[in-house]
Amino acid sequence: MMIDSNTIVSMTEANQNFSMVTRIVDQYGTAVIFKNNKPRYEIRIIDEENETETASDEDVLALSKKFLKRNAKVYEELAK
């Protein structure tokens, strides 16, 4: 995961100055809050146009077939 150093904020800074975090998000599109020197939270702008992603019918069907094949024994047992 590549993190722009300009978008890193400590948990303490975020708690004390959340408006600073929102300014970073407005400028860079995202902010990463570190807790115990590790990336813990990502804050980003919600893009209303891409807020929900829907899988195509073909993708759903392919995944369904894959799960049915992988778990056939379990489904057979549940059907009893």
PDB file of C-alpha atoms in Angstrom:
ATOM      1  CA  MET A   1       0.000   0.000   0.000  1.00  0.00           C
ATOM      2  CA  MET A   2       1.509   3.296  -1.113  1.00  0.00           C
ATOM      3  CA  ILE A   3       0.739   6.195   1.210  1.00  0.00           C
ATOM      4  CA  ASP A   4       1.553   9.792   0.359  1.00  0.00           C
ATOM      5  CA  SER A   5       3.451  11.203   3.334  1.00  0.00           C
ATOM      6  CA  ASN A   6       1.397  14.401   3.026  1.00  0.00           C
ATOM      7  CA  THR A   7      -1.750  12.464   3.925  1.00  0.00           C
ATOM      8  CA  ILE A   8      -0.477  10.843   7.134  1.00  0.00           C
ATOM      9  CA  VAL A   9      -2.014  12.019  10.397  1.00  0.00           C
ATOM     10  CA  SER A  10      -1.490  10.601  13.880  1.00  0.00           C
ATOM     11  CA  MET A  11      -4.473   9.500  15.942  1.00  0.00           C
ATOM     12  CA  THR A  12      -3.706  12.248  18.461  1.00  0.00           C
ATOM     13  CA  GLU A  13      -3.664  14.920  15.757  1.00  0.00           C
ATOM     14  CA  ALA A  14      -6.911  13.609  14.274  1.00  0.00           C
ATOM     15  CA  ASN A  15      -8.619  13.676  17.674  1.00  0.00           C
ATOM     16  CA  GLN A  16      -7.427  17.184  18.464  1.00  0.00           C
ATOM     17  CA  ASN A  17      -7.879  18.760  15.041  1.00  0.00           C
ATOM     18  CA  PHE A  18     -10.305  16.888  12.809  1.00  0.00           C
ATOM     19  CA  SER A  19     -10.793  19.924  10.583  1.00  0.00           C
ATOM     20  CA  MET A  20      -7.125  19.563   9.608  1.00  0.00           C
ATOM     21  CA  VAL A  21      -7.864  15.983   8.520  1.00  0.00           C
ATOM     22  CA  THR A  22     -10.782  17.144   6.373  1.00  0.00           C
ATOM     23  CA  ARG A  23      -8.586  19.779   4.721  1.00  0.00           C
ATOM     24  CA  ILE A  24      -6.052  17.066   3.858  1.00  0.00           C
ATOM     25  CA  VAL A  25      -8.839  14.929   2.375  1.00  0.00           C
ATOM     26  CA  ASP A  26     -10.123  17.894   0.374  1.00  0.00           C
ATOM     27  CA  GLN A  27      -6.643  18.560  -0.976  1.00  0.00           C
ATOM     28  CA  TYR A  28      -5.369  15.022  -1.600  1.00  0.00           C
ATOM     29  CA  GLY A  29      -8.578  12.964  -1.780  1.00  0.00           C
ATOM     30  CA  THR A  30      -7.643  10.800   1.189  1.00  0.00           C
ATOM     31  CA  ALA A  31      -6.047  10.880   4.632  1.00  0.00           C
ATOM     32  CA  VAL A  32      -4.527   7.989   6.546  1.00  0.00           C
ATOM     33  CA  ILE A  33      -4.674   8.002  10.331  1.00  0.00           C
ATOM     34  CA  PHE A  34      -1.878   6.126  12.051  1.00  0.00           C
ATOM     35  CA  LYS A  35      -2.366   4.408  15.409  1.00  0.00           C
ATOM     36  CA  ASN A  36       0.683   3.005  17.192  1.00  0.00           C
ATOM     37  CA  ASN A  37       2.823   3.939  14.176  1.00  0.00           C
ATOM     38  CA  LYS A  38       0.761   1.766  11.818  1.00  0.00           C
ATOM     39  CA  PRO A  39      -1.842   2.815   9.259  1.00  0.00           C
ATOM     40  CA  ARG A  40      -5.206   2.144  10.870  1.00  0.00           C
ATOM     41  CA  TYR A  41      -7.887   4.296   9.216  1.00  0.00           C
ATOM     42  CA  GLU A  42      -8.376   5.834   5.807  1.00  0.00           C
ATOM     43  CA  ILE A  43     -10.697   8.772   5.321  1.00  0.00           C
ATOM     44  CA  ARG A  44     -11.753   9.665   1.806  1.00  0.00           C
ATOM     45  CA  ILE A  45     -14.294  11.697  -0.090  1.00  0.00           C
ATOM     46  CA  ILE A  46     -17.435   9.805  -1.006  1.00  0.00           C
ATOM     47  CA  ASP A  47     -17.989  10.077  -4.717  1.00  0.00           C
ATOM     48  CA  GLU A  48     -21.758  10.001  -5.123  1.00  0.00           C
ATOM     49  CA  GLU A  49     -21.540   8.674  -8.666  1.00  0.00           C
ATOM     50  CA  ASN A  50     -19.467   5.657  -7.607  1.00  0.00           C
ATOM     51  CA  GLU A  51     -20.937   5.233  -4.128  1.00  0.00           C
ATOM     52  CA  THR A  52     -22.423   1.845  -4.929  1.00  0.00           C
ATOM     53  CA  GLU A  53     -20.778  -0.694  -7.146  1.00  0.00           C
ATOM     54  CA  THR A  54     -22.898  -3.407  -8.687  1.00  0.00           C
ATOM     55  CA  ALA A  55     -21.560  -6.638 -10.104  1.00  0.00           C
ATOM     56  CA  SER A  56     -22.798  -7.728 -13.488  1.00  0.00           C
ATOM     57  CA  ASP A  57     -25.197 -10.674 -13.745  1.00  0.00           C
ATOM     58  CA  GLU A  58     -22.469 -12.696 -15.446  1.00  0.00           C
ATOM     59  CA  ASP A  59     -20.045 -12.098 -12.561  1.00  0.00           C
ATOM     60  CA  VAL A  60     -22.655 -13.082  -9.982  1.00  0.00           C
ATOM     61  CA  LEU A  61     -23.534 -16.237 -11.912  1.00  0.00           C
ATOM     62  CA  ALA A  62     -19.867 -17.218 -12.264  1.00  0.00           C
ATOM     63  CA  LEU A  63     -19.256 -16.742  -8.535  1.00  0.00           C
ATOM     64  CA  SER A  64     -22.415 -18.684  -7.664  1.00  0.00           C
ATOM     65  CA  LYS A  65     -21.290 -21.623  -9.777  1.00  0.00           C
ATOM     66  CA  LYS A  66     -17.840 -21.487  -8.179  1.00  0.00           C
ATOM     67  CA  PHE A  67     -19.305 -21.541  -4.641  1.00  0.00           C
ATOM     68  CA  LEU A  68     -21.733 -24.314  -5.488  1.00  0.00           C
ATOM     69  CA  LYS A  69     -18.943 -26.450  -6.895  1.00  0.00           C
ATOM     70  CA  ARG A  70     -16.573 -25.729  -4.004  1.00  0.00           C
ATOM     71  CA  ASN A  71     -19.215 -26.423  -1.330  1.00  0.00           C
ATOM     72  CA  ALA A  72     -21.263 -29.139  -3.018  1.00  0.00           C
ATOM     73  CA  LYS A  73     -20.915 -31.579  -0.104  1.00  0.00           C
ATOM     74  CA  VAL A  74     -22.101 -28.980   2.402  1.00  0.00           C
ATOM     75  CA  TYR A  75     -25.107 -28.052   0.250  1.00  0.00           C
ATOM     76  CA  GLU A  76     -26.011 -31.719  -0.169  1.00  0.00           C
ATOM     77  CA  GLU A  77     -25.887 -32.210   3.595  1.00  0.00           C
ATOM     78  CA  LEU A  78     -28.017 -29.125   4.204  1.00  0.00           C
ATOM     79  CA  ALA A  79     -30.578 -30.331   1.680  1.00  0.00           C
ATOM     80  CA  LYS A  80     -31.275 -33.480   3.727  1.00  0.00           C
TER      81      LYS A  80
END
